[in-house]
Coordinates of C-alpha atoms and ligand atoms in Angstrom, one line a residue:
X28 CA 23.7 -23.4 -19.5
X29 CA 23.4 -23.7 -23.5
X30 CA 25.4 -27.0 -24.4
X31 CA 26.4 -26.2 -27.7
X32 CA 28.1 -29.2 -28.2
X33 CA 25.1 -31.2 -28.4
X34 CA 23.5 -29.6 -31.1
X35 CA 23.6 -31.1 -34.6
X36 CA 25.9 -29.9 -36.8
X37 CA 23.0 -27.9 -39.6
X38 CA 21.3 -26.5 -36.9
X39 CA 24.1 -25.4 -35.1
X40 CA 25.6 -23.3 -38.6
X41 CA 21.7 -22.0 -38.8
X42 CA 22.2 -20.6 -35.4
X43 CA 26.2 -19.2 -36.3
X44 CA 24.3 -17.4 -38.4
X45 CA 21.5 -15.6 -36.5
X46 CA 23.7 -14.7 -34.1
X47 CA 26.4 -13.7 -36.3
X48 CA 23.9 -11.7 -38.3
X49 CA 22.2 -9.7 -35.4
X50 CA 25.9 -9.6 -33.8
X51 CA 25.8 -7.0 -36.5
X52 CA 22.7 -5.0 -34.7
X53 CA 24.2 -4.0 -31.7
X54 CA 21.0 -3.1 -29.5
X55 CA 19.1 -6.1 -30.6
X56 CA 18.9 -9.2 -28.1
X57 CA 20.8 -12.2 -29.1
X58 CA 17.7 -14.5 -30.9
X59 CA 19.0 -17.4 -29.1
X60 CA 17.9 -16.0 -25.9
X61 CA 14.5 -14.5 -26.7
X62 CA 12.4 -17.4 -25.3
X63 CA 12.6 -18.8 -22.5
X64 CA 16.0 -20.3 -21.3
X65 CA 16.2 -24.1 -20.4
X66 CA 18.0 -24.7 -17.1
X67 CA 20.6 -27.4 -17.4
X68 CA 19.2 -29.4 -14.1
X69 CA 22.1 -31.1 -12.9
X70 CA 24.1 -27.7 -12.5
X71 CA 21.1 -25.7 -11.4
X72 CA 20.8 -28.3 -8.3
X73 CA 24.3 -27.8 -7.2
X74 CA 23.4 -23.9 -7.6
X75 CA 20.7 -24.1 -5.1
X76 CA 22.6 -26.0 -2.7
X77 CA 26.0 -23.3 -3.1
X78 CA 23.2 -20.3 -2.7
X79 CA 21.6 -22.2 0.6
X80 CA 25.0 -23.4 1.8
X81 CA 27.4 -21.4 1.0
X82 CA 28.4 -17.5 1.9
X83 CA 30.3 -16.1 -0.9
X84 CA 31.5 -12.9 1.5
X85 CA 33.4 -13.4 4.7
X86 CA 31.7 -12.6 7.8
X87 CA 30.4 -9.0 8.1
X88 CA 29.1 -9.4 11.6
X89 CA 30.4 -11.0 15.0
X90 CA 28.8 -14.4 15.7
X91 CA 25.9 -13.9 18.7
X92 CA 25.0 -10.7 17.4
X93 CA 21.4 -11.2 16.7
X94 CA 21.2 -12.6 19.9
X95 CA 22.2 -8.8 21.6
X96 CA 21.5 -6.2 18.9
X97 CA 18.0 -5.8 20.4
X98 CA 19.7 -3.4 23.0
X99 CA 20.2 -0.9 20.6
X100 CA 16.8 0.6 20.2
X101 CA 14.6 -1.3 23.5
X102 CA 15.2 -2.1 27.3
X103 CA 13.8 -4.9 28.2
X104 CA 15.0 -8.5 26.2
X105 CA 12.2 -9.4 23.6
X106 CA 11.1 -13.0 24.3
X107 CA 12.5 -13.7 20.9
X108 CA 15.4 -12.0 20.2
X109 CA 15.8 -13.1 16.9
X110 CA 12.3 -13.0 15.6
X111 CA 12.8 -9.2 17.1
X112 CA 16.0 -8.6 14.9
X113 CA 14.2 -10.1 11.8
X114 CA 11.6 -7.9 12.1
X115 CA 13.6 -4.5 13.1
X116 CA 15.6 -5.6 9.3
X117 CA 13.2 -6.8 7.6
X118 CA 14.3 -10.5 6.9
X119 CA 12.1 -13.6 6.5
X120 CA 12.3 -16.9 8.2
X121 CA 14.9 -19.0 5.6
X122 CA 12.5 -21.5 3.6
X123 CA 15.5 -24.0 4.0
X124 CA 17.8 -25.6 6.9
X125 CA 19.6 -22.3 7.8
X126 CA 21.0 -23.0 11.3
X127 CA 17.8 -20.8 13.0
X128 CA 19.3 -17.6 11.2
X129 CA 16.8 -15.8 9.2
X130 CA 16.9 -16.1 5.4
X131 CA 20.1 -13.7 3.8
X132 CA 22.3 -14.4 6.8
X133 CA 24.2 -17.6 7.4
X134 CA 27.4 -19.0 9.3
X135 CA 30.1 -17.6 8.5
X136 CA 34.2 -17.2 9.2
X137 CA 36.2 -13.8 10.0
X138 CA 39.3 -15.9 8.7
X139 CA 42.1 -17.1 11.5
X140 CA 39.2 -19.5 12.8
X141 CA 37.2 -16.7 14.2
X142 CA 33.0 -17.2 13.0
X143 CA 30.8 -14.9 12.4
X144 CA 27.8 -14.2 10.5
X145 CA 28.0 -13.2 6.9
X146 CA 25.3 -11.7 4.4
X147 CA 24.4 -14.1 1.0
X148 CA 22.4 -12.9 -2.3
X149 CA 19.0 -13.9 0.2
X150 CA 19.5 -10.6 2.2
X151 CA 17.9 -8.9 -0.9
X152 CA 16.7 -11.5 -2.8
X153 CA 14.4 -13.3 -0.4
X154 CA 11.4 -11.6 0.5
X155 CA 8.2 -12.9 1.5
X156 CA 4.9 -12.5 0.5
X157 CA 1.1 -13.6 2.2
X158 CA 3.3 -14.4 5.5
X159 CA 5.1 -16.6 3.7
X160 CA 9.3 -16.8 2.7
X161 CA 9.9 -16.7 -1.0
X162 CA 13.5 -17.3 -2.5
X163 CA 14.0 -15.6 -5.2
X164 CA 11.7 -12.9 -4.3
X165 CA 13.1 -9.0 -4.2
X166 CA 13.1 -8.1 -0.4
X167 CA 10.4 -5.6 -0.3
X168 CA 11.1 -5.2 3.4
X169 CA 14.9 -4.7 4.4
X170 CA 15.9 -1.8 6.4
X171 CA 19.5 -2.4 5.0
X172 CA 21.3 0.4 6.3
X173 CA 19.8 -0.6 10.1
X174 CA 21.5 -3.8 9.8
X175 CA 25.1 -2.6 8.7
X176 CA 24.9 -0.4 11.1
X177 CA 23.4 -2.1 13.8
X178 CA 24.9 -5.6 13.6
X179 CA 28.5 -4.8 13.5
X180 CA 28.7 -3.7 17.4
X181 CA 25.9 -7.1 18.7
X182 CA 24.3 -4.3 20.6
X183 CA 26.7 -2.2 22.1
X184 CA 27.0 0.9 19.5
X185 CA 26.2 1.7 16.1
X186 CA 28.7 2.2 13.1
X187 CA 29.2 4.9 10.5
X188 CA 28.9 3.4 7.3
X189 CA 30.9 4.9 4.3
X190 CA 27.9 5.4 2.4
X191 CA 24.4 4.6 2.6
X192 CA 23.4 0.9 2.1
X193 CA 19.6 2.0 1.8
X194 CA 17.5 5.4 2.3
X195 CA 14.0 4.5 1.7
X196 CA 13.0 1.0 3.6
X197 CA 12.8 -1.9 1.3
X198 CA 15.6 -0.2 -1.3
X199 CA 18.8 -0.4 -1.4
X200 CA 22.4 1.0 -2.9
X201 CA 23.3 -2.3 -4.0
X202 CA 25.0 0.0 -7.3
X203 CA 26.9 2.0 -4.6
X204 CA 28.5 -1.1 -3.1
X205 CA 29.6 -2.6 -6.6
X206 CA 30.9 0.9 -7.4
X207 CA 32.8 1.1 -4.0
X208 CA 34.0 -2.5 -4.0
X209 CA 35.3 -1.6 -7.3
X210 CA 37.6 1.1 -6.0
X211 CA 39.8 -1.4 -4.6
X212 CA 40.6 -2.9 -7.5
X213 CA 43.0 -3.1 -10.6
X214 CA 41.5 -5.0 -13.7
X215 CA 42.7 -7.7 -13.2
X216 CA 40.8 -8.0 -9.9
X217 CA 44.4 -7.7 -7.6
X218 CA 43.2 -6.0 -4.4
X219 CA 44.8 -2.5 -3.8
X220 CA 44.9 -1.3 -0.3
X221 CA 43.8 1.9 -1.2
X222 CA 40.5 3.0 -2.5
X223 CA 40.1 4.6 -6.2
X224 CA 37.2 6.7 -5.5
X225 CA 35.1 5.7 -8.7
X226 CA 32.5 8.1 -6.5
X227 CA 29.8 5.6 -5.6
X228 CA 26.2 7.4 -6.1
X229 CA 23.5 6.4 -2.9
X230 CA 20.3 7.7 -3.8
X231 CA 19.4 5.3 -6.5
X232 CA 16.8 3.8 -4.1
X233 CA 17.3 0.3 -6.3
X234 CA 13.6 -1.8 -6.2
X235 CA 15.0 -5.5 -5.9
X236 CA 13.9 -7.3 -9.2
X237 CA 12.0 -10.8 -8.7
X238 CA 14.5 -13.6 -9.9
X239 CA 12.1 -15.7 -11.6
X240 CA 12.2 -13.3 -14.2
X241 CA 15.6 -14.2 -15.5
X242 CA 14.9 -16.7 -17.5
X243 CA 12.7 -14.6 -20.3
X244 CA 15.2 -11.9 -20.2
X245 CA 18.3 -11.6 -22.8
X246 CA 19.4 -8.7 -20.9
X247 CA 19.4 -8.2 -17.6
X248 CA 19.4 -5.1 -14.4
X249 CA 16.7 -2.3 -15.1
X250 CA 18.6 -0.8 -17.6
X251 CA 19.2 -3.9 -19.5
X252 CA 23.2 -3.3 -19.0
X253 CA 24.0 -6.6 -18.4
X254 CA 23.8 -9.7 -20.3
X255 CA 21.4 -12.2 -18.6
X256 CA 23.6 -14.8 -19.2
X257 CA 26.8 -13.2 -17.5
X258 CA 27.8 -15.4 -14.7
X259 CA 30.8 -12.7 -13.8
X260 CA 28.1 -9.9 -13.4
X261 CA 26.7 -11.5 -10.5
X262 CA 29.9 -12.5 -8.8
X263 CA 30.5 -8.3 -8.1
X264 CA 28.9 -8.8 -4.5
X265 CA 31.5 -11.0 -3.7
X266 CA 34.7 -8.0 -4.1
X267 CA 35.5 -8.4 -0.3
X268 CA 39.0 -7.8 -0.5
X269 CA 39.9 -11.2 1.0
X270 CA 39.1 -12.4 -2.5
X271 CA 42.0 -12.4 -5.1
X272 CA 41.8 -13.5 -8.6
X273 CA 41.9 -17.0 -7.9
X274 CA 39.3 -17.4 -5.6
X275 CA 37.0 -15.7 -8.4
X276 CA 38.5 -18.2 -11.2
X277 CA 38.0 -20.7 -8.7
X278 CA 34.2 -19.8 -7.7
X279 CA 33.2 -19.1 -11.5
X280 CA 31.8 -22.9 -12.3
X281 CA 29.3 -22.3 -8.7
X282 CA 28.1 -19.4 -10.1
X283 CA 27.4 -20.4 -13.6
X284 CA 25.3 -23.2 -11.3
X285 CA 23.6 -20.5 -9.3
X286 CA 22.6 -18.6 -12.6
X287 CA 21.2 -21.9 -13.3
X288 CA 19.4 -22.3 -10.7
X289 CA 18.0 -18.6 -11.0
X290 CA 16.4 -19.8 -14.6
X291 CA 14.3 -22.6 -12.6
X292 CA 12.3 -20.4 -10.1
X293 CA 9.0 -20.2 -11.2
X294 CA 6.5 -17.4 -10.1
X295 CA 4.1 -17.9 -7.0
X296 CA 0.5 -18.3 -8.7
X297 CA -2.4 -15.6 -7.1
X298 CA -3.8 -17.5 -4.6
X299 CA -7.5 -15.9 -4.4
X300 CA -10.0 -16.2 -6.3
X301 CA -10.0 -14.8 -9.9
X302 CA -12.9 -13.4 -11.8
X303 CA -12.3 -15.5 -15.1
X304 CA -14.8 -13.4 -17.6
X305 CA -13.6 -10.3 -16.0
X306 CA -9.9 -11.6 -16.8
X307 CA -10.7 -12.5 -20.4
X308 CA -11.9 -8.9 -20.9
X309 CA -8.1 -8.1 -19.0
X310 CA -6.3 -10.0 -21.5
X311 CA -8.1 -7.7 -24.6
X312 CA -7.2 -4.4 -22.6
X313 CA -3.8 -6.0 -22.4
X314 CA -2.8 -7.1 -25.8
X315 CA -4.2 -3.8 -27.3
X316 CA -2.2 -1.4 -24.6
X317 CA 0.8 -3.1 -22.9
X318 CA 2.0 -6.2 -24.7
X319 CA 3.9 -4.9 -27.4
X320 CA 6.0 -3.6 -24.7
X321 CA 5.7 -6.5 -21.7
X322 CA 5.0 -9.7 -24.1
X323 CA 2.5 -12.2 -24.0
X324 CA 1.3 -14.9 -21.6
X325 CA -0.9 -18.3 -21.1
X326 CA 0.3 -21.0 -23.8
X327 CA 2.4 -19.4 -26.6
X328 CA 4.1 -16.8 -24.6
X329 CA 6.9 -14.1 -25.7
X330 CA 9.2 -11.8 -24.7
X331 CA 10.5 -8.8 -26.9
X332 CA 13.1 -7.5 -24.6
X333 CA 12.4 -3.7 -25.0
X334 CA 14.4 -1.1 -23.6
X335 CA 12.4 2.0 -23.6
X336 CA 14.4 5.4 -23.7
X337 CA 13.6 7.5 -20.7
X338 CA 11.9 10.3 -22.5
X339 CA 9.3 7.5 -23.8
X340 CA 8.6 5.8 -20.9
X341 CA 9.5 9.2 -18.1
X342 CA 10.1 7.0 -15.0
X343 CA 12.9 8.4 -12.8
X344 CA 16.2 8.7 -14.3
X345 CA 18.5 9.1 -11.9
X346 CA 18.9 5.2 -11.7
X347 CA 19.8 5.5 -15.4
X348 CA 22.3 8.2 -14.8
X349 CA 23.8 7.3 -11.5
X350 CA 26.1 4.9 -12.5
X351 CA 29.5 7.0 -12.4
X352 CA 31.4 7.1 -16.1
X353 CA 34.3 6.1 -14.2
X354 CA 32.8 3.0 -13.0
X355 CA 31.6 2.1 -16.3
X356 CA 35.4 2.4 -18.2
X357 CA 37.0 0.3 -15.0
X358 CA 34.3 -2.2 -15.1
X359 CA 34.1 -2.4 -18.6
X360 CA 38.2 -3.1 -18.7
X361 CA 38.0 -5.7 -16.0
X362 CA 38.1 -9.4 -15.7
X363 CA 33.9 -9.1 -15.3
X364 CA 33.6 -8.5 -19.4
X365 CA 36.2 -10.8 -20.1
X366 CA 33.9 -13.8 -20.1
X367 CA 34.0 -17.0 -22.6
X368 CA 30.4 -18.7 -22.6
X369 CA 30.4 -21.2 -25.7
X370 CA 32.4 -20.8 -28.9
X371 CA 30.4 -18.2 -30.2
X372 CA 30.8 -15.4 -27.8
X373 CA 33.4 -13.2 -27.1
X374 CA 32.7 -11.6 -24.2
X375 CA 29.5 -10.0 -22.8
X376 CA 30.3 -6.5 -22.6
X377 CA 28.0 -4.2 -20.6
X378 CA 25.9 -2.5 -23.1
X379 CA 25.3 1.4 -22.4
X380 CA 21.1 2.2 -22.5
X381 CA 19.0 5.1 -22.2
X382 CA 16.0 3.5 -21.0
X383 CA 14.6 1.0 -18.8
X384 CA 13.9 -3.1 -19.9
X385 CA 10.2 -3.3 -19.7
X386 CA 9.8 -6.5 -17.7
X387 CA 8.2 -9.5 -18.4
X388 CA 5.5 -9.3 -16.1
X389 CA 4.9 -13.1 -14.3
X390 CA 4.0 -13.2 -11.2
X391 CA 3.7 -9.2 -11.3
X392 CA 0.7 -9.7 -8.3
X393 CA 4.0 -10.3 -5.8
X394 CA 6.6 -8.5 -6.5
X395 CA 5.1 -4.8 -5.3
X396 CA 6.1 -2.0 -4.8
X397 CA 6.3 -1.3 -8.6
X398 CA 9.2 0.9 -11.1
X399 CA 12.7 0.4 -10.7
X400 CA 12.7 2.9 -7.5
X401 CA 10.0 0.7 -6.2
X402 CA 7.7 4.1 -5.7
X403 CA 4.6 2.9 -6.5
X404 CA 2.9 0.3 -4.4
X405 CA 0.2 -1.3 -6.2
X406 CA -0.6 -2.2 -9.8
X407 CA -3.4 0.3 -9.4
X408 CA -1.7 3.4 -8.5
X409 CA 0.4 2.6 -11.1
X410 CA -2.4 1.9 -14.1
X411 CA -3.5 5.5 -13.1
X412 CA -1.1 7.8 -12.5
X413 CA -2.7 10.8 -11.0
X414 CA -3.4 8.5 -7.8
X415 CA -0.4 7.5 -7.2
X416 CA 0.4 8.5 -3.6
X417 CA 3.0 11.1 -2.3
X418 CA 4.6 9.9 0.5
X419 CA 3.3 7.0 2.1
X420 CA 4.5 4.2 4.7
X421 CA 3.3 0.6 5.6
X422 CA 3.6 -1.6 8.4
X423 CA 6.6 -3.8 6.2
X424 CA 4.9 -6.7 7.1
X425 CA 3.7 -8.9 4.6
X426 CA 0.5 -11.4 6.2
X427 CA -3.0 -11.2 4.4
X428 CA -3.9 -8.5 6.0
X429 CA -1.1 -6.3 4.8
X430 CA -2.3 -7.0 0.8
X431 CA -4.7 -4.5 -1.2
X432 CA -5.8 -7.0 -3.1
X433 CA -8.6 -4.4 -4.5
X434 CA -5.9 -2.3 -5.9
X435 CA -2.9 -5.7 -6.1
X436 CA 0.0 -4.7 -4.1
X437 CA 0.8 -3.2 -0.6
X438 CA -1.3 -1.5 1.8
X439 CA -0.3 1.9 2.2
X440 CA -0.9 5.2 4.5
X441 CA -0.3 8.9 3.4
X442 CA 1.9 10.6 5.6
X443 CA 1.5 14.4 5.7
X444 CA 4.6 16.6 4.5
X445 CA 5.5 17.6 8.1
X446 CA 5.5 14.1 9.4
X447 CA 9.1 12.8 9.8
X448 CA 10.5 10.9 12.6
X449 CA 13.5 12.1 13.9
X450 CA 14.5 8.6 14.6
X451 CA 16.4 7.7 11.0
X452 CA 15.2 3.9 11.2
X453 CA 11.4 5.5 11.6
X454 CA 12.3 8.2 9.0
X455 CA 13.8 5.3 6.1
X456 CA 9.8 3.5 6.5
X457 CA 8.5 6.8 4.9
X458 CA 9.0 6.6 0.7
X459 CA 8.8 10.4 0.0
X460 CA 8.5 10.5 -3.9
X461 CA 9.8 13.8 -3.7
X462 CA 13.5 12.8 -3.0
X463 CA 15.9 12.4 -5.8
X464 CA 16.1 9.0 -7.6
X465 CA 12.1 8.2 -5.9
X466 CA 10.0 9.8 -8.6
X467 CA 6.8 8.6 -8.6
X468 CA 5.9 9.8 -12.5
X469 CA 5.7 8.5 -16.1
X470 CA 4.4 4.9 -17.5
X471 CA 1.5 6.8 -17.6
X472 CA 0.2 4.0 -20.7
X473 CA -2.8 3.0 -18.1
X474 CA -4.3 6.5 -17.8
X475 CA -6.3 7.0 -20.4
X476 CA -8.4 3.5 -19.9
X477 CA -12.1 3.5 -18.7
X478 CA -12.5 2.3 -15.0
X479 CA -13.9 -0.6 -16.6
X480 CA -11.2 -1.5 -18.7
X481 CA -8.3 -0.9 -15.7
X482 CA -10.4 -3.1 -13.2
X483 CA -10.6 -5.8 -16.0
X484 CA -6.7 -5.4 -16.6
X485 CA -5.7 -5.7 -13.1
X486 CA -7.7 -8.9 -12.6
X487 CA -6.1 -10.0 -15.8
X488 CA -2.6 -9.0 -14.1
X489 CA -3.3 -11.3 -11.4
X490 CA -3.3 -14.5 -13.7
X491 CA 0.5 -13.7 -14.9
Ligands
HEC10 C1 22.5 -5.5 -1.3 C2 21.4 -6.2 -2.0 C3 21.8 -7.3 -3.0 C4 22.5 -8.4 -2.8 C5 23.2 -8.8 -1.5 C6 22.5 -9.1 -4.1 N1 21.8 -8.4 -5.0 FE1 21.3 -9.0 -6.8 N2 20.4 -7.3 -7.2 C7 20.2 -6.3 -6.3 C8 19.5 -5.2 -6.9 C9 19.1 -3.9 -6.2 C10 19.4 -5.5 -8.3 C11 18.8 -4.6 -9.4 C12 19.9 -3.8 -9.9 C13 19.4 -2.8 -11.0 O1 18.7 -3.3 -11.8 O2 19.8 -1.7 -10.9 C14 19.9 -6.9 -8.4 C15 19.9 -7.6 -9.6 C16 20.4 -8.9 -9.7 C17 20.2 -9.7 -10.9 C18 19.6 -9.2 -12.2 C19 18.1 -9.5 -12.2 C20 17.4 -9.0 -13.3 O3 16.4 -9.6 -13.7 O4 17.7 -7.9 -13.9 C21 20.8 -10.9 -10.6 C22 20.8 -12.1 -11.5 C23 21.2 -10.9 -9.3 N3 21.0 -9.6 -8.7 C24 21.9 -11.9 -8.6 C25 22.4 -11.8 -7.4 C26 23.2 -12.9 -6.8 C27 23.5 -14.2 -7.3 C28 23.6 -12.4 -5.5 C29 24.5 -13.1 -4.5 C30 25.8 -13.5 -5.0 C31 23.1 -11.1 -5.4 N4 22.4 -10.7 -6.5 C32 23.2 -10.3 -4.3 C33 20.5 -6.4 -4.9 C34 21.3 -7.3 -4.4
HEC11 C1 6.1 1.7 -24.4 C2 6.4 0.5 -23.6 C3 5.5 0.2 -22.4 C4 4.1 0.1 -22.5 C5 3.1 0.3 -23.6 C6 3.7 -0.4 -21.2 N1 4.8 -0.5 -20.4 FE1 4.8 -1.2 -18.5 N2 6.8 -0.8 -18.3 C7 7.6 -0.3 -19.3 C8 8.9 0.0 -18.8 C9 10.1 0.5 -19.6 C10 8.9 -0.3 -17.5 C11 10.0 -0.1 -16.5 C12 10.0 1.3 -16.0 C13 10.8 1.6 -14.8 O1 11.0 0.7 -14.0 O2 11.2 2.7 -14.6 C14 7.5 -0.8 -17.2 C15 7.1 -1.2 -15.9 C16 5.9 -1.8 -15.7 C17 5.5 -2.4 -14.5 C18 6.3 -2.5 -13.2 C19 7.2 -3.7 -13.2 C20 7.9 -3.9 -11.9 O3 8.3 -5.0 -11.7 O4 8.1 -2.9 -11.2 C21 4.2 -2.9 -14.6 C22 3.4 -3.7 -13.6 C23 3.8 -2.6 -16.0 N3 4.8 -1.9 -16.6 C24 2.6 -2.9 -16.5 C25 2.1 -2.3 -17.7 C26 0.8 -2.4 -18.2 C27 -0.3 -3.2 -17.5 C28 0.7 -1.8 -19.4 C29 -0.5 -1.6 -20.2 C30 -1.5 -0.7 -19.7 C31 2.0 -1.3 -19.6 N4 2.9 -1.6 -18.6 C32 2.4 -0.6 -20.8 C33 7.2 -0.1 -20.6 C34 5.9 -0.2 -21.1

């Protein structure tokens, strides 16, 4: 990460005192980290190779499973049984050597010599877009709750999960799990065999954020809680109580590399054509209505970092209120705030908000469904919100044919209010924006454009 070490002496008392100055601004980002961050490259190649490698959970799932869970939900065999499970979840061939399992599952060990299959950071952070796998990605597609319940019993019967893992296909209750895994813990991260009940909340239908984002962002989750250059923040997932302290001291150096590696990833680039006077009209529309909140793009970009208080902006708030007080104290006492990055800092604390980080915006073409909730599906819908659909499915597929690239996100169908499968894998493909934590309403800054201007914005959108 920053090598502070290397810089020279005047300009290193220069940058003491920015960052001892806004220290004294508590809501404003650290200056240091307002542009974009520079990867150190040696560290972010030994993250890749940990994240493609390495599973940072012991197995969740018996080894052979993907081979038989296909019995749970048709009779005859699929020719390929795998391709069939991939599909079912919603995983994407792995872009990388990954022993034929799809992307977000890997080899894995129960302990006592006994394999398995465990989940890595992929399951939810590699999705795929055009047909294509994309690390890095938010999974757009994973029926998360189907595969915890499904894999576990390769086939042979389903398991109850504590909680839900996701409600709404292509969401999850990643929140839930860190608030659950939590419960086992003391602060100093030694394992307790009985729960705490910090009261995990599972309706906060979480929208997977695209990773190549990082890198512009001082703060980081889509309340801007975290600071984006906490390594102990991401290492949450990894709270299987098989890990004591020492195994996260141990692990901390791989996942300052795997934060590393997260600042490299670069957007995918639109790959249709572009209408480039049609754009240039976009980028007016833009700078006058959305960048003083999103930033700027093309040579000179920026970043301001904004979190906007939920009466401004009126997206959902449950997200923003769902994390349980009780959580917050624990995880604020923990070993997860205690972090040392440099000789500046003295630990990145969470930061409470009451708003959402307006994201930078790069590579905005791919990353749909849109909001934190994910309830709007394309960049049109959401430039005018009084066509924003209701409830609505999609195939969960993502080839050429699946892309609206009229309106620049998913194809979608309504589905009527009466419409809802009694099957609960059928029922999660259904986003109903009238269930808690899926409102569809507010960022309503693209309504009051001209038809012109919005189709000249979304073309400009498609160059970011
Ligand atoms: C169960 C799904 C899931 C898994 C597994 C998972 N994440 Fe995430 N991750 C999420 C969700 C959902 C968010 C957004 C949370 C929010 O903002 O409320 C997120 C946010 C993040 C962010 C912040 C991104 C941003 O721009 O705000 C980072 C970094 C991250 N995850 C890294 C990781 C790493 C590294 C791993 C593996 C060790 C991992 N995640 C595993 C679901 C997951
Ligand atoms: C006052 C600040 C503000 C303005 C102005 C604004 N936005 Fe946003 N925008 C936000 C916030 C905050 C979010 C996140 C809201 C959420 O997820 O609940 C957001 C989310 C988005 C998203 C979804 C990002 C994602 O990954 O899901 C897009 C796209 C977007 N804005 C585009 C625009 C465009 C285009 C304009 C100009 C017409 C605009 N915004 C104007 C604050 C703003």
């Amino acid at each position: 990460m920053h090598d502070f070490r290397k810089i020279p002496l005047g300009c290193a008392i220069l940058l003491w005192t920015l960052l001892y100055v806004d220290s004294t601004r508590a809501d404003a980002p650290d200056p240091a980290l307002g542009s974009v961050r520079i990867a150190d490259t040696a560290s972010a190649k030994r993250g890749f190779t940990a994240l493609t490698t390495r599973s940072f959970t012991p197995a969740n799932f018996p080894a052979g499973s993907l081979q038989t869970v296909w019995k749970l939900w048709t009779k005859s065999k699929p020719g390929d049984p795998v391709g069939a499970a991939r599909e079912r979840f919603g995983l994407s061939e792995a872009p990388y050597p990954n022993n034929g399992m799809p992307m977000g599952l890997r080899s894995g060990s129960f302990g006592f010599g006994i394999s398995g299959i465990s989940l890595d950071c992929m399951v939810c952070h590699g999705g795929s877009i055009l047909g294509k796998p994309f690390l890095g990605l938010g999974n757009a597609n994973l029926d998360l709750q189907a595969l915890f319940e499904e894999l576990p019993g390769a086939g042979t019967r389903r398991l109850r999960t504590p909680y839900q893992f996701s409600r709404a296909r292509g969401t999850n209750e990643a929140g839930a799990t860190a608030v659950f895994l939590l419960g086992f813990r003391d602060a100093d991260l030694g394992v307790h065999l009985t729960r705490s009940d910090l009261k995990p909340v599972d309706t906060l239908c979480e929208d997977v954020p695209a990773w190549w984002l990082l890198k512009k962002k001082a703060t980081m989750y889509a309340t801007g809680e975290g600071d984006a250059r906490s390594v102990r923040s991401i290492m949450q997932f990894s709270m299987s109580p098989l890990h004591g302290k020492a195994w996260f001291e141990k692990e901390e150096s791989t996942f300052r590399d795997i934060l590393n590696y997260l600042y490299t990833i670069e957007a995918p680039k639109y790959p249709f054509p572009v209408n480039p006077d049609l754009a240039k009209q976009g980028e007016k529309v833009f700078r006058q209505n959305c960048a003083k909140c999103h930033g700027t793009y093309g040579n000179t970009p920026a970043y301001p970092n904004k979190i906007i208080p939920q009466e401004e902006v009126q997206t959902d708030s449950h997200r923003l209120k769902g994390f349980p007080e009780a959580f917050g104290k624990k995880y604020t006492e923990s070993w997860f705030t205690r972090e040392r990055e440099g000789w500046f800092a003295d630990g990145y604390q969470g930061r409470v908000n009451h708003g959402y980080q307006a994201p930078p915006l790069d590579g905005i073409w791919a990353s749909a469904p849109y909001l934190h909730n994910g309830s709007v599906p394309t960049l049109g819908h959401l430039l005018d919100s009084k066509t924003r659909p209701i409830r609505f499915t999609r195939s969960f597929r993502t080839e050429e044919s699946e892309y609206d690239k009229e309106r620049v996100g998913w194809k979608v169908r309504p589905v009527g209010p009466l419409a809802t499968p009694t099957d609960p894998h059928e029922a999660r493909k259904i986003y109903d924006t009238g269930e808690i934590g899926r409102g569809n309403g507010g960022h309503t800054y693209g309504d009051s454009l001209s038809d012109a201007e919005r189709l000249s914005l979304l073309e400009y959108l498609k160059t970011l």
